[in-house]
Every structure is written in structure tokens, then in C-alpha cells.
């Protein structure tokens, strides 16, 4: 059996995580001060959101929700699961329509903390 040596280097996973969090933070900044809709999925919808299979529930639910909140007033959207953790963010862009960003399961708690200070605005 061969001997293996540990090789220590910068953790690319942590770098990737930080880049993703920076992108989410920038997206949240773009949403700041604009009319917001918050949609919370029920238990079944939350489970389907994270399921993998033939049906892309994230796309399906996301499109339905955007259609429902497109009222000429709402400009930003937060989709949460039944536990209140963020699943996706969206913002209305004057030239391209709605832009969205999904929140990876591993980052949801951290992103929820970003919104925690503004939670009273969501009620």
C-alpha cells in the first residue's frame, strides 16, 4: 500500500462559498428599498423545491410565484421554505424582466441571517 502525504493549500471550497455569498449579498443590495413580496411555501412545496427528478419544481414554482406577484407595484421577491429559510431571490429589471438567484441548501441559514435584521419588513 502506498504512503500518502497530506497536501495543504487554500481551500477552494471556502473561496467558492465566499464568492457565492458576495454575489447573493450584491443581489440583496440591488433589492434594498424596493417594494418586496415574501412568499412562504408550505411543507409539500418546500420538499418538492429541493427534490431532483424529471420536473424542475424550482423553475415551475418560481414562474408561478413571479406571475402572481407581478402587479405593477412589487419589484423584488423572497421565496422561503416552510421553515422560513430563503430558497430564492428575484428582482424586476427594467430591461430584462425578472432576474432570480437560487440559494443553495448549505447557505440558507447564513442568508437568512442577512435578512434577519429586516424581518419586520416582511410581516
XYZ file of C-alpha atoms in Angstrom:
123
model
C 0.000 0.000 0.000
C 1.300 3.424 -0.955
C 2.047 6.085 1.612
C 0.040 9.253 1.171
C 1.106 12.710 2.221
C -1.347 15.412 3.087
C -1.112 18.492 0.934
C -2.377 21.682 2.490
C -3.412 24.558 0.303
C -6.036 27.269 0.233
C -9.462 25.734 0.410
C -11.153 26.304 -2.970
C -14.497 25.339 -1.451
C -14.298 28.223 1.015
C -13.276 30.612 -1.761
C -16.221 29.456 -3.874
C -18.548 29.834 -0.908
C -17.336 33.385 -0.317
C -17.781 34.321 -3.989
C -21.322 32.937 -3.868
C -22.124 34.800 -0.655
C -20.721 38.004 -2.186
C -22.961 37.522 -5.227
C -26.011 36.944 -3.005
C -25.113 39.985 -0.899
C -24.878 42.132 -4.055
C -28.251 40.815 -5.203
C -29.778 41.691 -1.828
C -28.266 45.162 -2.144
C -29.978 45.541 -5.517
C -33.293 44.671 -3.806
C -32.855 47.177 -0.988
C -35.547 49.816 -0.693
C -37.722 48.382 -3.465
C -41.264 47.007 -2.936
C -40.890 43.423 -1.708
C -43.150 40.374 -1.766
C -42.357 37.466 0.537
C -43.812 34.078 -0.348
C -43.536 31.146 2.039
C -44.035 27.670 0.604
C -45.980 25.022 2.503
C -44.419 21.722 3.671
C -45.156 19.838 0.444
C -43.965 22.645 -1.837
C -40.788 23.018 0.235
C -39.977 19.322 -0.138
C -40.655 19.443 -3.876
C -38.476 22.559 -4.275
C -35.420 20.577 -3.193
C -36.327 17.344 -4.975
C -34.488 16.135 -8.041
C -36.232 14.428 -10.884
C -37.979 14.968 -14.176
C -39.845 18.058 -13.021
C -37.935 21.249 -12.209
C -40.100 22.478 -9.334
C -37.860 25.453 -8.642
C -38.496 26.763 -12.135
C -42.175 25.801 -12.091
C -42.940 27.323 -8.679
C -40.719 30.330 -9.363
C -42.570 31.193 -12.577
C -45.969 30.780 -10.905
C -44.958 32.989 -7.986
C -43.487 35.691 -10.242
C -46.726 35.721 -12.242
C -48.715 36.138 -9.030
C -46.617 38.999 -7.651
C -46.262 40.875 -10.951
C -48.786 43.524 -10.014
C -47.015 46.657 -11.226
C -46.007 47.516 -7.661
C -43.835 44.613 -6.473
C -40.251 44.839 -7.686
C -38.469 42.262 -5.537
C -39.268 38.795 -4.234
C -38.102 36.485 -1.475
C -39.239 32.860 -1.651
C -38.905 30.962 1.640
C -39.483 27.365 2.630
C -41.955 26.346 5.342
C -39.227 26.856 7.965
C -38.610 30.432 6.836
C -35.262 29.788 5.153
C -34.670 31.631 1.861
C -34.857 29.489 -1.277
C -34.626 32.156 -3.970
C -34.488 35.881 -4.548
C -35.770 37.777 -7.557
C -35.785 41.367 -8.721
C -37.553 43.142 -11.525
C -35.130 44.579 -14.034
C -36.499 47.300 -16.329
C -34.873 45.857 -19.441
C -34.830 42.089 -18.866
C -37.891 41.374 -16.724
C -37.388 39.298 -13.586
C -33.920 38.087 -12.610
C -33.540 35.414 -9.961
C -30.911 33.753 -7.866
C -31.322 30.439 -6.054
C -29.974 29.884 -2.570
C -28.072 26.629 -2.142
C -29.266 24.494 0.749
C -25.904 24.844 2.506
C -26.118 28.653 2.506
C -29.728 29.175 3.541
C -29.109 29.692 7.252
C -26.409 32.258 6.555
C -28.567 34.114 4.010
C -31.485 34.041 6.458
C -29.237 35.837 8.950
C -28.600 38.549 6.342
C -32.343 39.155 6.237
C -32.878 38.791 9.990
C -32.450 42.486 10.733
C -35.104 43.347 8.158
C -37.530 40.586 9.126
C -40.087 43.043 10.466
C -40.442 44.427 6.938
C -41.612 41.006 5.795
C -44.580 40.769 8.151
